[in-house]
């Protein structure tokens, strides 16, 4: 599929052959509520002949997004409850989120901030608001790490990134700067010398958390973009979401984690989907997720194992929900399950 321009409307989805005319009518209401954007890189990855294509499922809107259940929330992980000043989320003592921008190069249909991002969302912080965010960081010496998120912070120009990182460079107690992004997989050409120079401008230790959910996203171009970052001394870790119809299969998930490690990206978090409005068609039960994650043990190297987490609704932070392989049996004995499902007593009896 030779696509040269981003797709931002239902009409453009139809013209690209990703939906038909009947689907377009139904999807206009979805697009009015939630932003649509696919980069040319993403569009080329989609197989329009496959109605269950895992890339399309992540980025092409679905009428199911208008079905909102009672447990879903507009702010599912409690950003607002932990935002002391605009642009800052301070949920954990030693780190803050800095949400400098609320636009993305692509809009994931399962996004937990879908009510805040996009052209109709909160936009990009202006100079005065950013100054207030930096003042907060300066005043709180317990802040060791600043995590740039949003939105995708790498949509900002290198000059804007240098300005932000220049401010952080002068804050001695900030030691780590982390970026959460999809750019290397959805627009790999954007990872050029200017962007890399901007990321290193603060002199801090820089991490990039790369979001990808299916092994097909780790194209040759994406791997080359990641290599440019790693070769420049930037550490990469992964973030993925466990999604029904995308990666809810041990073989697919194993292939994704292996692809990360081959690309010098350390698997970090596998998120249980958040309770964002209209995302129920992506969610598995926790028990189903635990079974998939347990199936990875012994199947792939320890280098490839992510931590399966749930962001507790209401802003209470992340919890490791990977099923434990250890159960206490009493009198100092434990039952340990191996990766094949076998049970063993520890310490051995007799």
Short mmCIF file of C-alpha atoms in Angstrom, two decimals:
data_model
loop_
_atom_site.label_atom_id
_atom_site.label_comp_id
_atom_site.label_asym_id
_atom_site.label_seq_id
_atom_site.Cartn_x
_atom_site.Cartn_y
_atom_site.Cartn_z
CA UNK A 1 0.00 0.00 0.00
CA UNK A 2 1.70 3.20 -1.18
CA UNK A 3 0.54 5.79 1.34
CA UNK A 4 2.37 9.11 1.56
CA UNK A 5 0.18 11.19 3.87
CA UNK A 6 -1.19 10.70 7.40
CA UNK A 7 -4.81 9.60 7.66
CA UNK A 8 -6.92 11.78 9.95
CA UNK A 9 -10.53 11.32 8.80
CA UNK A 10 -13.02 8.55 8.15
CA UNK A 11 -13.12 9.58 4.49
CA UNK A 12 -9.36 9.10 4.22
CA UNK A 13 -9.68 5.66 5.83
CA UNK A 14 -12.23 4.74 3.16
CA UNK A 15 -10.09 6.08 0.31
CA UNK A 16 -7.11 4.09 1.62
CA UNK A 17 -9.20 0.92 1.43
CA UNK A 18 -9.14 0.31 5.19
CA UNK A 19 -12.94 0.53 5.56
CA UNK A 20 -15.87 0.36 3.16
CA UNK A 21 -18.65 2.91 2.58
CA UNK A 22 -21.07 1.24 5.02
CA UNK A 23 -18.45 1.19 7.75
CA UNK A 24 -17.64 4.85 7.06
CA UNK A 25 -21.19 5.91 7.89
CA UNK A 26 -21.08 4.11 11.25
CA UNK A 27 -17.64 5.43 12.12
CA UNK A 28 -18.34 9.14 11.68
CA UNK A 29 -19.87 9.26 15.15
CA UNK A 30 -16.78 7.59 16.63
CA UNK A 31 -14.46 10.09 14.91
CA UNK A 32 -16.52 13.00 16.23
CA UNK A 33 -15.78 11.86 19.78
CA UNK A 34 -12.27 10.39 19.57
CA UNK A 35 -9.34 11.53 17.42
CA UNK A 36 -8.22 9.46 14.42
CA UNK A 37 -4.67 9.44 13.05
CA UNK A 38 -2.53 6.85 11.28
CA UNK A 39 0.94 7.59 9.96
CA UNK A 40 1.93 6.25 6.53
CA UNK A 41 4.18 3.73 8.29
CA UNK A 42 1.24 2.31 10.23
CA UNK A 43 -1.10 2.32 7.25
CA UNK A 44 1.39 0.30 5.20
CA UNK A 45 1.53 -2.33 7.95
CA UNK A 46 -2.21 -3.05 7.75
CA UNK A 47 -3.52 -5.93 5.67
CA UNK A 48 -6.89 -4.61 4.43
CA UNK A 49 -7.87 -8.12 3.33
CA UNK A 50 -7.69 -9.36 6.94
CA UNK A 51 -10.77 -8.34 8.97
CA UNK A 52 -8.90 -9.31 12.16
CA UNK A 53 -5.65 -7.52 11.32
CA UNK A 54 -3.96 -6.73 14.67
CA UNK A 55 -2.49 -3.44 13.46
CA UNK A 56 -5.82 -2.20 12.11
CA UNK A 57 -7.50 -3.17 15.37
CA UNK A 58 -5.19 -0.81 17.26
CA UNK A 59 -5.65 2.25 15.05
CA UNK A 60 -8.77 2.00 12.86
CA UNK A 61 -11.88 3.14 14.76
CA UNK A 62 -14.61 0.68 15.68
CA UNK A 63 -18.31 1.30 16.46
CA UNK A 64 -17.78 -0.55 19.74
CA UNK A 65 -15.98 2.56 21.02
CA UNK A 66 -19.37 4.18 21.58
CA UNK A 67 -20.40 1.40 24.00
CA UNK A 68 -19.52 2.67 27.47
CA UNK A 69 -19.90 0.42 30.51
CA UNK A 70 -20.64 1.44 34.08
CA UNK A 71 -17.11 0.75 35.38
CA UNK A 72 -15.35 2.83 32.72
CA UNK A 73 -14.02 6.29 33.61
CA UNK A 74 -12.94 9.38 31.71
CA UNK A 75 -9.82 9.54 33.90
CA UNK A 76 -9.25 5.85 34.61
CA UNK A 77 -5.90 6.07 36.40
CA UNK A 78 -6.58 9.28 38.34
CA UNK A 79 -4.33 11.80 36.59
CA UNK A 80 -6.52 14.70 37.66
CA UNK A 81 -6.55 13.68 41.32
CA UNK A 82 -2.74 13.86 41.43
CA UNK A 83 -2.18 17.01 39.37
CA UNK A 84 -0.99 19.77 41.74
CA UNK A 85 -0.38 22.18 38.82
CA UNK A 86 -1.34 21.98 35.17
CA UNK A 87 0.92 19.64 33.20
CA UNK A 88 2.22 17.74 36.25
CA UNK A 89 1.02 14.43 37.68
CA UNK A 90 2.72 13.58 40.99
CA UNK A 91 1.46 10.14 41.97
CA UNK A 92 4.68 8.62 43.36
CA UNK A 93 7.11 10.40 45.72
CA UNK A 94 10.27 10.38 43.58
CA UNK A 95 8.88 10.98 40.08
CA UNK A 96 6.42 13.10 38.16
CA UNK A 97 4.80 13.04 34.77
CA UNK A 98 5.30 16.15 32.67
CA UNK A 99 2.51 16.27 30.09
CA UNK A 100 3.86 18.95 27.79
CA UNK A 101 1.74 17.98 24.79
CA UNK A 102 -1.56 16.18 24.26
CA UNK A 103 -1.31 15.25 20.59
CA UNK A 104 0.06 12.05 19.05
CA UNK A 105 1.22 10.90 15.62
CA UNK A 106 -1.30 8.04 15.90
CA UNK A 107 -4.32 7.56 18.16
CA UNK A 108 -4.66 4.15 19.77
CA UNK A 109 -8.27 3.03 20.02
CA UNK A 110 -7.66 1.73 23.56
CA UNK A 111 -5.92 4.88 24.87
CA UNK A 112 -6.46 5.52 28.58
CA UNK A 113 -6.16 9.28 27.99
CA UNK A 114 -8.49 9.32 24.98
CA UNK A 115 -10.67 12.01 26.56
CA UNK A 116 -7.63 14.32 26.89
CA UNK A 117 -5.62 13.80 23.69
CA UNK A 118 -6.13 14.83 20.10
CA UNK A 119 -7.12 18.06 18.34
CA UNK A 120 -10.11 18.35 20.66
CA UNK A 121 -8.00 17.58 23.75
CA UNK A 122 -5.88 19.66 26.10
CA UNK A 123 -3.37 20.83 23.47
CA UNK A 124 0.25 21.82 24.09
CA UNK A 125 1.25 23.65 27.26
CA UNK A 126 2.00 27.32 26.71
CA UNK A 127 5.11 29.01 28.08
CA UNK A 128 3.57 30.28 31.32
CA UNK A 129 2.04 26.88 32.12
CA UNK A 130 5.33 25.11 31.42
CA UNK A 131 7.10 27.60 33.67
CA UNK A 132 4.66 26.68 36.44
CA UNK A 133 5.38 22.98 35.91
CA UNK A 134 9.14 23.53 36.08
CA UNK A 135 8.72 25.65 39.22
CA UNK A 136 6.89 22.77 40.86
CA UNK A 137 9.70 20.35 39.94
CA UNK A 138 12.32 22.77 41.32
CA UNK A 139 10.44 23.17 44.58
CA UNK A 140 10.16 19.42 45.22
CA UNK A 141 13.60 18.04 45.83
CA UNK A 142 12.28 14.50 46.20
CA UNK A 143 11.67 14.40 42.43
CA UNK A 144 14.44 12.21 41.02
CA UNK A 145 12.81 11.35 37.67
CA UNK A 146 10.74 13.37 35.19
CA UNK A 147 8.67 11.36 32.71
CA UNK A 148 7.60 13.21 29.58
CA UNK A 149 4.33 11.83 28.31
CA UNK A 150 1.00 13.17 27.18
CA UNK A 151 0.34 12.84 24.18
CA UNK A 152 3.59 11.78 22.59
CA UNK A 153 6.40 14.16 23.58
CA UNK A 154 8.50 13.26 20.54
CA UNK A 155 6.03 15.03 18.24
CA UNK A 156 7.62 18.24 19.54
CA UNK A 157 10.33 19.79 17.42
CA UNK A 158 13.96 19.29 18.46
CA UNK A 159 14.07 22.98 19.39
CA UNK A 160 11.09 22.62 21.75
CA UNK A 161 12.57 19.47 23.26
CA UNK A 162 15.90 21.23 23.81
CA UNK A 163 14.08 24.07 25.58
CA UNK A 164 12.31 21.63 27.91
CA UNK A 165 15.44 19.61 28.61
CA UNK A 166 17.44 22.79 29.10
CA UNK A 167 15.11 23.68 31.96
CA UNK A 168 15.54 20.24 33.50
CA UNK A 169 19.33 20.45 33.11
CA UNK A 170 19.41 23.20 35.74
CA UNK A 171 17.51 21.16 38.35
CA UNK A 172 20.17 19.23 40.25
CA UNK A 173 17.89 16.77 42.05
CA UNK A 174 16.43 15.51 38.75
CA UNK A 175 18.73 12.71 37.63
CA UNK A 176 16.59 10.74 35.15
CA UNK A 177 14.48 11.93 32.22
CA UNK A 178 12.19 9.41 30.57
CA UNK A 179 10.17 9.75 27.36
CA UNK A 180 7.10 7.64 26.60
CA UNK A 181 6.65 7.37 22.86
CA UNK A 182 5.51 5.43 19.81
CA UNK A 183 7.56 7.53 17.36
CA UNK A 184 10.31 4.96 16.59
CA UNK A 185 7.72 2.43 15.40
CA UNK A 186 5.07 4.69 13.82
CA UNK A 187 7.35 7.35 12.27
CA UNK A 188 10.91 5.99 12.43
CA UNK A 189 12.40 8.58 10.05
CA UNK A 190 11.68 11.22 12.68
CA UNK A 191 14.41 9.69 14.87
CA UNK A 192 17.23 11.65 13.26
CA UNK A 193 20.41 13.33 14.46
CA UNK A 194 18.58 16.50 15.50
CA UNK A 195 16.06 14.62 17.63
CA UNK A 196 18.76 12.52 19.29
CA UNK A 197 20.85 15.62 20.04
CA UNK A 198 17.80 17.22 21.64
CA UNK A 199 17.16 14.18 23.84
CA UNK A 200 20.72 14.38 25.14
CA UNK A 201 20.69 18.15 25.66
CA UNK A 202 20.01 18.00 29.41
CA UNK A 203 23.08 15.98 30.30
CA UNK A 204 20.81 13.76 32.41
CA UNK A 205 20.47 10.01 32.05
CA UNK A 206 17.78 9.54 29.39
CA UNK A 207 15.47 6.58 29.00
CA UNK A 208 12.93 6.03 26.22
CA UNK A 209 9.92 3.81 26.91
CA UNK A 210 8.83 2.47 23.54
CA UNK A 211 5.19 1.46 23.09
CA UNK A 212 4.46 -1.42 20.70
CA UNK A 213 1.93 -4.23 20.97
CA UNK A 214 2.55 -6.59 18.06
CA UNK A 215 5.79 -8.00 16.61
CA UNK A 216 4.93 -6.66 13.14
CA UNK A 217 5.42 -3.14 14.52
CA UNK A 218 9.14 -3.83 14.94
CA UNK A 219 9.93 -3.34 11.23
CA UNK A 220 13.44 -2.99 9.87
CA UNK A 221 12.99 0.79 9.88
CA UNK A 222 11.75 0.75 13.48
CA UNK A 223 14.69 -1.39 14.57
CA UNK A 224 17.09 0.98 12.83
CA UNK A 225 15.52 3.96 14.62
CA UNK A 226 15.91 2.18 17.94
CA UNK A 227 19.54 1.37 17.07
CA UNK A 228 20.23 5.07 16.48
CA UNK A 229 18.91 5.86 19.95
CA UNK A 230 20.76 3.03 21.70
CA UNK A 231 24.02 3.78 19.89
CA UNK A 232 23.72 7.36 21.14
CA UNK A 233 23.66 6.11 24.73
CA UNK A 234 19.91 6.28 25.31
CA UNK A 235 18.46 3.31 27.17
CA UNK A 236 15.27 1.79 25.74
CA UNK A 237 12.61 -0.12 27.66
CA UNK A 238 9.27 -1.36 26.39
CA UNK A 239 5.65 -0.76 27.27
CA UNK A 240 2.84 -2.86 25.82
CA UNK A 241 -0.84 -3.32 26.54
CA UNK A 242 -2.39 -6.78 26.64
CA UNK A 243 -5.17 -6.44 24.06
CA UNK A 244 -7.86 -8.85 22.96
CA UNK A 245 -7.48 -9.53 19.25
CA UNK A 246 -3.96 -8.06 19.10
CA UNK A 247 -1.56 -9.94 21.36
CA UNK A 248 -3.71 -12.11 23.68
CA UNK A 249 -1.80 -15.20 22.66
CA UNK A 250 1.40 -16.55 24.25
CA UNK A 251 3.06 -17.11 20.86
CA UNK A 252 2.37 -13.55 19.67
CA UNK A 253 3.40 -12.06 22.98
CA UNK A 254 6.59 -14.14 23.06
CA UNK A 255 7.44 -13.00 19.53
CA UNK A 256 6.89 -9.37 20.54
CA UNK A 257 9.12 -9.63 23.60
CA UNK A 258 11.85 -11.41 21.63
CA UNK A 259 11.65 -8.69 18.97
CA UNK A 260 12.17 -6.06 21.66
CA UNK A 261 15.25 -7.82 23.03
CA UNK A 262 16.69 -8.31 19.55
CA UNK A 263 16.24 -4.56 19.06
CA UNK A 264 18.05 -3.80 22.35
CA UNK A 265 14.83 -2.75 24.05
CA UNK A 266 14.39 -4.26 27.53
CA UNK A 267 10.85 -5.55 28.12
CA UNK A 268 9.47 -3.52 31.02
CA UNK A 269 5.69 -3.30 31.50
CA UNK A 270 2.79 -5.27 30.07
CA UNK A 271 -0.30 -3.27 31.02
CA UNK A 272 -3.71 -4.70 31.71
CA UNK A 273 -6.04 -2.42 29.72
CA UNK A 274 -7.36 0.56 31.67
CA UNK A 275 -11.05 1.30 32.12
CA UNK A 276 -11.20 4.05 29.51
CA UNK A 277 -14.60 4.74 27.93
CA UNK A 278 -15.48 2.54 24.97
CA UNK A 279 -12.55 0.13 25.32
CA UNK A 280 -14.34 -2.95 26.65
CA UNK A 281 -13.82 -4.83 23.38
CA UNK A 282 -10.06 -4.82 24.09
CA UNK A 283 -10.15 -6.08 27.67
CA UNK A 284 -9.48 -9.59 28.90
CA UNK A 285 -10.12 -10.69 32.45
CA UNK A 286 -7.18 -10.56 34.83
CA UNK A 287 -7.29 -14.37 35.08
CA UNK A 288 -6.99 -14.66 31.30
CA UNK A 289 -4.05 -12.25 31.33
CA UNK A 290 -2.34 -14.14 34.13
CA UNK A 291 -2.65 -17.39 32.20
CA UNK A 292 -1.05 -15.83 29.10
CA UNK A 293 1.80 -14.32 31.11
CA UNK A 294 2.36 -17.59 32.99
CA UNK A 295 2.67 -19.36 29.63
CA UNK A 296 5.68 -17.15 28.83
CA UNK A 297 7.68 -18.59 31.74
CA UNK A 298 10.14 -21.16 30.47
CA UNK A 299 9.10 -20.45 26.88
CA UNK A 300 11.29 -17.37 26.48
CA UNK A 301 14.47 -16.05 28.09
CA UNK A 302 14.33 -14.11 31.32
CA UNK A 303 15.56 -11.13 29.30
CA UNK A 304 12.19 -11.18 27.52
CA UNK A 305 9.87 -11.27 30.54
CA UNK A 306 7.78 -8.12 31.15
CA UNK A 307 6.03 -7.28 34.42
CA UNK A 308 2.25 -7.64 34.10
CA UNK A 309 0.69 -4.66 35.84
CA UNK A 310 -2.64 -3.04 36.58
CA UNK A 311 -2.93 0.70 37.13
CA UNK A 312 -5.44 0.67 39.98
CA UNK A 313 -8.44 2.86 39.06
CA UNK A 314 -8.67 6.11 40.97
CA UNK A 315 -4.98 6.97 41.02
CA UNK A 316 -3.69 4.41 43.52
CA UNK A 317 -0.71 3.42 41.38
CA UNK A 318 0.49 0.26 39.67
CA UNK A 319 0.24 -3.27 41.04
CA UNK A 320 2.06 -6.36 39.80
CA UNK A 321 -0.74 -8.78 38.94
CA UNK A 322 1.32 -11.55 37.39
CA UNK A 323 0.11 -14.80 38.92
CA UNK A 324 2.46 -15.91 41.68
CA UNK A 325 4.17 -19.27 41.30
CA UNK A 326 4.57 -19.56 45.09
CA UNK A 327 1.88 -20.60 47.59
CA UNK A 328 2.55 -21.09 51.29
CA UNK A 329 1.66 -24.55 52.58
CA UNK A 330 2.43 -23.98 56.26
CA UNK A 331 5.26 -25.06 58.58
CA UNK A 332 7.86 -23.36 56.40
CA UNK A 333 6.86 -25.27 53.25
CA UNK A 334 5.80 -23.78 49.92
CA UNK A 335 4.25 -25.13 46.74
CA UNK A 336 6.13 -23.92 43.67
CA UNK A 337 4.62 -24.25 40.19
CA UNK A 338 6.94 -24.70 37.23
CA UNK A 339 6.36 -23.30 33.76
CA UNK A 340 4.73 -26.56 32.63
CA UNK A 341 2.15 -26.33 35.44
CA UNK A 342 3.81 -28.93 37.66
CA UNK A 343 3.69 -28.45 41.45
CA UNK A 344 6.74 -28.92 43.68
CA UNK A 345 7.21 -28.69 47.46
CA UNK A 346 10.03 -26.46 48.71
CA UNK A 347 12.11 -27.40 50.56
CA UNK A 348 11.82 -30.98 49.26
CA UNK A 349 10.42 -33.45 51.78
CA UNK A 350 12.63 -36.48 52.24
#
